[in-house]
């Protein structure tokens, strides 16, 4: 679906950028040799700097123990390589998707959906941003950087294209937040951060194009790499044979079978707009019906087999939103039909904040209801029976 002229322009862009490869003479930021870690007891003493042992009447430069004077931006661990290769697969599909959506539909189709020529220009510009992101990430990975693949899409209308893009950029964004602060090379993490914040703006705009409230949440979610790969890999048909397979696991597919129609809700609210009063599409206590797949199916461009580390019996639906996980016990679990039900839980991030379950979030079926915080959420992978799926709660 990628036009050959587009492949060529990407190759050209990659070629030019290779002139900008970075020096690798810098020391490793893994060595934390900074002695002056401020004792926690002093961190809050800023009201009177003398109490913290500093005379800051003229200001001073607090030092980071991770600062590197001559950073290199190349990956230097397998964790970093695999994580950034995954993110690069995401950048590539965005580049392909935005261009494909622009050529698949006519101007009249777009106008009828309330997306005018200047809006279309913004989507075209989003595609071009992906060229830059692909170049930056390819440079971090070096000669083994994966090449662009071929893709499949199942949307038939402009609103379906917008909705798919809104979901895809969400897992792209959240997939990176999940590992960004775990990267061994914080220098490459810095550039990746500066690309993913652009992607977050794309997701925001696609929600606006869909007629949804642009950002109900107070915190954007991070998810494990395997969750992003589980959601992304079905849309990649095949990759050049020199590509190295992505290491991350793929979990059995999860289908939330009675999900709300987000496109209809956006259209009912007047269609594309900067903002509107669309409230949540779901509510606390609402019954969700799920259907999930067996492990052992082949999925994605590298013919990986879907897997689970559990016995395969799901006990909870885990709703991952904002910066935490909220569980609902499953009932009516039918292991033959592979169906189960749960009631959407309530809860808030903070008492004064919005409900946890709103906006574009994630749901997976798990074997237990262990507690996670953002920096250890990846441990949930040991308990995933199926999913995630996107849970379009608002
Ligand atoms: C803080 O530093 C300034 C400038 O060096 C100096 O004039 C002042 O005496 C110092 N104050 C204390 C409390 O050490
Ligand atoms: C920060 O590091 C520089 C260079 O090593 C050193 O000169 C300076 O004193 C340090 N500042 C603090 C606040 O530790
Ligand atoms: C998910 O479930 C819905 C409702 O049963 C069905 O229409 C849809 O085809 C299913 N999707 C997948 C990918 O199985
Ligand atoms: C929409 O939101 C605005 C701003 O909060 C509020 O003033 C208005 O009453 C809302 N309208 C409806 C119909 O909910
Ligand atoms: C999620 O956050 C809410 C609000 O802070 C809290 O009540 C709930 O216990 C949290 N859930 C988990 C699993 O940490
Ligand atoms: C979901 O977010 C929208 C937009 O901020 C808000 O109007 C609505 O009240 C929220 N719903 C819940 C249940 O928090
Ligand atoms: C994750 O970290 C939190 C503390 O931030 C801890 O309470 C929880 O037990 C950890 N989860 C697991 C599965 O270790």
XYZ file of C-alpha atoms and ligand atoms in Angstrom:
492
model
C 0.000 0.000 0.000
C 3.032 2.203 0.282
C 3.638 4.001 -2.977
C 7.067 3.484 -4.440
C 7.725 7.232 -4.649
C 7.116 7.411 -0.951
C 9.548 4.590 -0.266
C 12.075 6.428 -2.353
C 11.650 9.676 -0.491
C 12.003 7.881 2.823
C 15.152 6.145 1.624
C 16.491 9.524 0.528
C 15.680 11.054 3.871
C 17.371 8.175 5.666
C 20.388 8.502 3.419
C 20.812 12.205 4.142
C 20.396 11.715 7.824
C 23.147 9.128 7.928
C 25.522 12.063 7.489
C 24.433 13.077 10.939
C 25.456 9.896 12.737
C 26.766 10.607 16.146
C 30.176 10.164 17.703
C 30.412 7.169 20.004
C 33.333 8.388 22.094
C 31.226 9.370 25.069
C 31.329 7.625 28.424
C 28.422 5.415 29.330
C 25.665 7.100 31.299
C 25.314 3.758 33.044
C 28.211 4.786 35.256
C 26.669 6.865 37.975
C 29.809 8.389 39.422
C 28.339 11.592 40.776
C 29.034 11.630 44.511
C 26.774 14.441 45.624
C 23.421 12.677 45.702
C 21.430 14.968 47.978
C 20.109 13.086 51.009
C 16.312 12.866 50.836
C 16.039 14.736 54.125
C 17.548 17.800 52.477
C 15.548 17.722 49.259
C 12.609 19.569 50.725
C 14.680 22.176 52.526
C 14.561 24.650 49.673
C 12.716 27.358 51.600
C 15.964 28.435 53.206
C 18.892 27.288 51.077
C 21.298 27.454 54.036
C 19.340 24.596 55.616
C 20.124 22.461 52.599
C 23.807 23.262 52.854
C 23.867 25.576 49.845
C 24.356 29.301 49.509
C 22.232 29.991 46.456
C 21.975 33.723 46.657
C 23.407 33.712 43.128
C 21.957 30.413 41.941
C 23.950 27.307 41.073
C 23.786 24.328 38.695
C 22.364 21.223 40.341
C 24.061 18.225 38.713
C 22.366 15.131 37.332
C 24.077 11.847 38.083
C 23.153 10.836 34.521
C 24.682 13.815 32.744
C 27.146 12.874 29.987
C 29.292 15.571 28.476
C 29.633 13.977 25.027
C 26.634 11.701 24.640
C 26.257 9.158 21.863
C 22.793 8.467 20.579
C 23.375 4.904 19.427
C 21.739 2.062 21.314
C 24.041 0.145 23.598
C 21.958 -2.673 24.967
C 19.653 -5.305 23.554
C 16.818 -3.834 25.595
C 17.334 -0.489 23.893
C 17.694 -2.058 20.434
C 14.521 -4.103 20.708
C 12.485 -1.295 22.250
C 13.528 1.280 19.676
C 13.118 -1.220 16.808
C 9.545 -1.701 18.000
C 9.010 2.061 18.105
C 10.451 2.292 14.580
C 7.905 -0.257 13.322
C 5.268 2.052 14.785
C 6.685 5.154 13.097
C 6.734 3.325 9.767
C 3.100 2.272 9.914
C 2.066 5.813 10.812
C 3.919 7.130 7.801
C 2.208 4.556 5.594
C -1.218 4.910 7.213
C -1.512 8.682 6.985
C -0.477 8.696 3.336
C -2.715 5.730 2.514
C -5.719 7.408 4.163
C -5.107 10.582 2.188
C -5.053 8.823 -1.181
C -7.776 6.262 -0.461
C -10.540 8.834 -0.022
C -11.552 11.688 -2.310
C -11.669 15.319 -1.307
C -15.449 15.036 -1.461
C -15.367 12.111 0.997
C -13.277 14.196 3.367
C -15.429 17.293 2.980
C -18.526 15.210 3.715
C -16.857 14.032 6.946
C -16.153 17.641 7.962
C -12.411 17.414 7.266
C -11.479 20.224 4.904
C -8.408 20.855 2.765
C -6.464 22.489 5.572
C -7.277 19.611 7.910
C -6.040 17.205 5.238
C -2.872 19.212 5.008
C -2.369 18.644 8.722
C -2.657 14.860 8.217
C -0.153 15.114 5.351
C 2.147 17.053 7.666
C 1.756 14.312 10.309
C 3.003 11.815 7.720
C 6.052 13.966 7.077
C 6.791 14.159 10.789
C 7.000 10.368 10.703
C 9.844 10.577 8.190
C 11.864 12.518 10.735
C 10.999 10.102 13.508
C 11.938 7.107 11.364
C 15.271 8.725 10.494
C 16.084 9.537 14.116
C 15.241 6.043 15.348
C 17.037 4.340 12.441
C 20.172 6.285 13.283
C 20.035 5.086 16.874
C 19.784 1.488 15.675
C 22.520 1.715 13.033
C 22.925 -0.705 10.116
C 20.586 -3.321 11.637
C 17.684 -0.887 11.796
C 14.557 -2.561 10.426
C 13.282 -1.391 7.053
C 9.739 -0.391 6.210
C 7.187 -3.187 5.808
C 3.837 -3.582 4.042
C 0.576 -3.077 5.867
C -3.118 -3.846 5.774
C -6.048 -1.759 6.962
C -9.718 -2.582 7.251
C -11.315 0.876 7.339
C -13.744 1.769 4.551
C -14.720 5.348 5.353
C -13.044 8.598 6.394
C -14.431 8.430 9.959
C -13.172 4.842 10.268
C -9.723 5.957 9.084
C -9.708 8.740 11.670
C -10.858 6.375 14.418
C -8.201 3.802 13.515
C -5.524 6.518 13.479
C -6.676 7.777 16.868
C -6.335 4.258 18.322
C -3.072 3.443 16.580
C -1.329 6.654 17.673
C -2.555 5.954 21.211
C -0.835 2.582 21.463
C 2.195 4.080 19.697
C 2.423 6.824 22.268
C 1.674 4.625 25.273
C 3.968 1.870 24.004
C 6.905 4.280 24.146
C 6.016 5.828 27.505
C 6.103 2.322 28.942
C 9.842 1.893 28.322
C 11.242 5.402 27.792
C 12.576 5.786 31.312
C 13.960 2.261 31.336
C 16.282 2.779 28.360
C 19.928 2.201 29.186
C 21.020 5.073 26.968
C 19.298 8.153 28.253
C 20.661 10.181 25.366
C 18.644 8.244 22.800
C 15.717 8.340 25.214
C 15.864 12.128 25.011
C 15.389 12.230 21.221
C 12.741 9.522 21.384
C 10.909 11.604 23.989
C 11.023 14.594 21.695
C 9.512 12.551 18.868
C 6.817 10.874 20.930
C 5.502 14.159 22.254
C 4.785 15.049 18.616
C 2.959 11.764 18.204
C 0.898 12.590 21.280
C -0.223 15.767 19.545
C -1.249 13.717 16.523
C -3.385 11.489 18.747
C -5.003 14.574 20.284
C -5.829 15.964 16.835
C -7.290 12.660 15.607
C -9.604 12.641 18.633
C -10.661 16.154 17.643
C -11.257 15.028 14.044
C -13.410 12.203 15.417
C -15.527 14.660 17.402
C -14.440 13.233 20.760
C -13.344 15.295 23.733
C -9.644 15.722 22.961
C -8.100 14.809 26.297
C -10.327 13.618 29.154
C -7.369 12.131 31.026
C -4.956 13.879 33.367
C -2.117 11.444 32.695
C -1.111 9.601 29.541
C -0.643 5.877 30.034
C 2.484 3.784 29.542
C 2.102 0.134 28.489
C 4.659 -2.692 28.089
C 6.309 -3.232 24.693
C 4.533 -6.570 24.286
C 1.202 -4.799 24.607
C 2.097 -2.366 21.843
C 3.378 -5.235 19.674
C 0.218 -7.285 20.322
C -1.862 -4.348 19.057
C 0.436 -3.338 16.179
C 1.583 -6.636 14.678
C -1.768 -7.696 13.119
C -1.586 -4.711 10.764
C 1.878 -5.537 9.391
C 1.683 -8.016 6.522
C 5.339 -8.624 5.768
C 8.737 -7.023 6.195
C 11.935 -7.098 4.125
C 13.747 -10.350 4.806
C 16.806 -8.573 6.207
C 14.680 -7.244 9.082
C 15.416 -8.870 12.412
C 12.245 -10.085 14.158
C 10.974 -8.012 17.065
C 11.811 -9.776 20.317
C 8.695 -8.902 22.252
C 5.916 -11.386 22.900
C 2.469 -11.291 21.326
C -0.492 -12.252 23.504
C -3.714 -13.857 22.287
C -6.169 -11.411 20.741
C -8.913 -9.946 22.901
C -12.215 -8.682 21.500
C -14.448 -6.429 23.571
C -17.617 -7.543 21.823
C -20.133 -4.951 23.055
C -18.055 -1.818 22.709
C -19.681 1.569 22.086
C -19.650 3.246 18.688
C -17.164 6.079 19.161
C -17.616 7.282 15.583
C -21.376 7.683 16.043
C -20.832 9.504 19.343
C -18.429 11.942 17.701
C -20.796 12.567 14.820
C -23.731 13.070 17.173
C -21.675 15.736 18.953
C -21.242 17.634 15.669
C -18.202 15.936 14.148
C -14.725 17.453 13.920
C -14.121 20.321 16.340
C -11.475 21.674 18.658
C -13.532 20.540 21.609
C -17.048 19.574 22.548
C -19.034 18.219 25.447
C -18.948 14.537 24.557
C -18.806 12.745 27.877
C -17.634 9.223 28.531
C -19.001 6.561 26.167
C -19.133 4.022 28.989
C -19.955 4.150 32.668
C -19.123 2.491 35.941
C -20.989 -0.783 36.415
C -21.607 -1.275 32.701
C -21.354 -4.896 31.603
C -18.517 -5.631 29.208
C -18.475 -8.843 27.219
C -15.150 -10.230 26.076
C -14.030 -12.946 23.746
C -10.435 -14.076 23.529
C -8.244 -16.301 21.406
C -6.246 -19.413 22.145
C -2.489 -18.959 22.436
C -0.466 -20.591 19.679
C -1.754 -18.655 16.686
C 0.705 -17.143 14.225
C 0.640 -13.355 14.152
C 2.582 -10.482 12.627
C 5.228 -10.112 9.930
C 7.752 -12.345 11.697
C 5.348 -15.295 12.123
C 5.481 -15.175 15.894
C 3.311 -17.464 17.970
C 0.956 -15.874 20.460
C 1.690 -16.923 24.008
C 0.681 -16.681 27.640
C 2.606 -17.430 30.835
C -0.600 -18.389 32.625
C -2.697 -21.551 32.703
C -4.953 -19.760 30.233
C -7.821 -19.189 32.657
C -8.634 -15.473 33.023
C -9.898 -14.169 36.352
C -9.821 -10.377 35.963
C -10.225 -7.654 33.392
C -7.380 -5.181 33.922
C -8.240 -1.642 32.804
C -5.001 0.264 32.290
C -5.529 3.990 32.196
C -3.901 7.206 33.404
C -1.054 5.817 35.544
C -2.601 2.778 37.146
C -4.401 -0.496 36.752
C -7.935 -1.105 37.954
C -9.342 -4.614 37.996
C -12.824 -6.024 37.678
C -13.445 -9.702 38.454
C -14.643 -11.744 35.494
C -17.885 -13.703 35.684
C -19.701 -16.084 33.336
C -16.286 -17.317 32.205
C -16.889 -19.888 29.476
C -13.657 -21.698 28.646
C -15.175 -23.423 25.602
C -16.552 -20.316 23.916
C -13.688 -18.268 25.431
C -16.051 -15.579 26.579
C -16.326 -13.718 29.882
C -17.983 -10.661 31.359
C -16.913 -7.898 33.716
C -18.445 -4.716 35.063
C -16.496 -1.541 34.366
C -14.925 -0.405 37.637
C -15.047 3.151 38.947
C -12.306 5.054 40.734
C -10.443 8.274 40.153
C -6.791 9.171 39.755
C -7.135 11.732 42.507
C -10.295 12.553 44.425
C -10.628 15.851 42.577
C -9.794 14.301 39.210
C -11.694 12.674 36.373
C -12.850 9.083 36.468
C -10.012 6.662 35.756
C -11.865 4.993 32.929
C -12.474 7.562 30.234
C -10.795 8.300 26.878
C -8.810 5.769 24.822
C -7.458 3.217 27.303
C -6.401 -0.440 27.404
C -7.972 -3.619 28.751
C -6.441 -7.083 29.111
C -7.598 -10.318 30.746
C -5.317 -11.455 33.549
C -4.915 -14.390 35.897
C -4.574 -12.250 39.035
C -5.098 -8.728 40.341
C -1.568 -7.818 41.450
C -0.775 -4.192 42.147
C 1.471 -2.298 39.732
C 2.767 1.216 39.464
C 4.015 2.732 36.192
C 7.649 1.695 36.615
C 6.886 -1.987 37.220
C 3.808 -2.473 35.024
C 5.816 -4.677 32.678
C 5.569 -7.436 35.335
C 1.896 -7.743 34.404
C 3.030 -9.653 31.306
C 3.462 -12.782 33.441
C -0.272 -12.723 34.123
C -1.785 -11.739 30.773
C -4.159 -14.362 29.390
C -5.250 -12.254 26.405
C -5.052 -8.724 25.083
C -4.761 -5.900 25.400
C -7.597 -4.441 23.392
C -8.320 -0.744 23.127
C -11.092 0.168 25.566
C -12.763 3.215 24.003
C -14.276 4.628 27.168
C -14.521 8.240 25.996
C 26.603 33.574 49.739
O 27.412 33.917 48.599
C 27.553 35.310 48.376
C 28.274 35.500 47.033
O 29.367 34.647 46.928
C 28.325 35.893 49.567
O 28.450 37.295 49.388
C 27.539 35.644 50.839
O 28.277 36.067 51.950
C 27.265 34.137 51.011
N 26.371 33.948 52.120
C 26.528 32.968 53.007
C 25.475 32.888 54.087
O 27.452 32.178 52.954
C 28.554 19.977 39.262
O 29.617 19.385 38.547
C 30.648 20.304 38.243
C 31.658 19.590 37.335
O 31.979 18.357 37.868
C 31.288 20.796 39.562
O 32.275 21.754 39.277
C 30.200 21.451 40.395
O 30.718 21.793 41.665
C 29.047 20.503 40.614
N 27.959 21.202 41.284
C 27.333 20.706 42.324
C 26.225 21.517 42.859
O 27.638 19.645 42.826
C -15.359 -8.753 17.765
O -16.699 -8.967 18.157
C -17.661 -8.298 17.341
C -19.023 -8.521 17.966
O -19.255 -9.873 18.206
C -17.571 -8.845 15.925
O -18.464 -8.150 15.094
C -16.136 -8.632 15.409
O -15.989 -9.226 14.159
C -15.133 -9.258 16.361
N -13.804 -8.878 15.926
C -12.801 -9.725 15.891
C -11.495 -9.184 15.438
O -12.938 -10.893 16.245
C -20.497 22.272 27.820
O -19.354 22.668 28.533
C -19.369 24.008 28.946
C -18.068 24.315 29.565
O -17.859 23.475 30.690
C -20.526 24.263 29.905
O -20.547 25.611 30.278
C -21.823 23.871 29.208
O -22.892 23.984 30.105
C -21.739 22.453 28.669
N -22.924 22.190 27.875
C -23.588 21.064 27.937
C -24.746 20.947 27.013
O -23.260 20.152 28.689
C -5.631 3.403 40.880
O -5.757 4.695 41.378
C -6.865 4.884 42.240
C -6.848 6.313 42.661
O -5.596 6.647 43.207
C -6.757 3.976 43.430
O -7.951 4.096 44.179
C -6.569 2.562 42.978
O -6.311 1.757 44.091
C -5.426 2.458 42.025
N -5.353 1.107 41.551
C -4.243 0.387 41.591
C -4.368 -1.015 41.106
O -3.196 0.826 41.989
C -15.032 11.793 30.796
O -14.377 12.918 30.279
C -15.259 13.928 29.788
C -14.397 14.991 29.202
O -13.551 15.523 30.178
C -16.125 14.462 30.907
O -17.037 15.394 30.384
C -16.867 13.322 31.539
O -17.577 13.792 32.664
C -15.912 12.224 31.961
N -16.691 11.127 32.430
C -16.445 10.512 33.565
C -17.366 9.396 33.925
O -15.507 10.837 34.271
C 5.003 -2.642 41.920
O 5.491 -1.563 42.669
C 4.674 -1.195 43.756
C 5.345 -0.014 44.454
O 5.518 1.054 43.551
C 4.547 -2.343 44.727
O 3.656 -2.016 45.772
C 4.015 -3.563 43.986
O 4.007 -4.674 44.858
C 4.899 -3.880 42.807
N 4.284 -4.966 42.058
C 4.851 -6.164 41.975
C 4.086 -7.207 41.214
O 5.951 -6.401 42.432
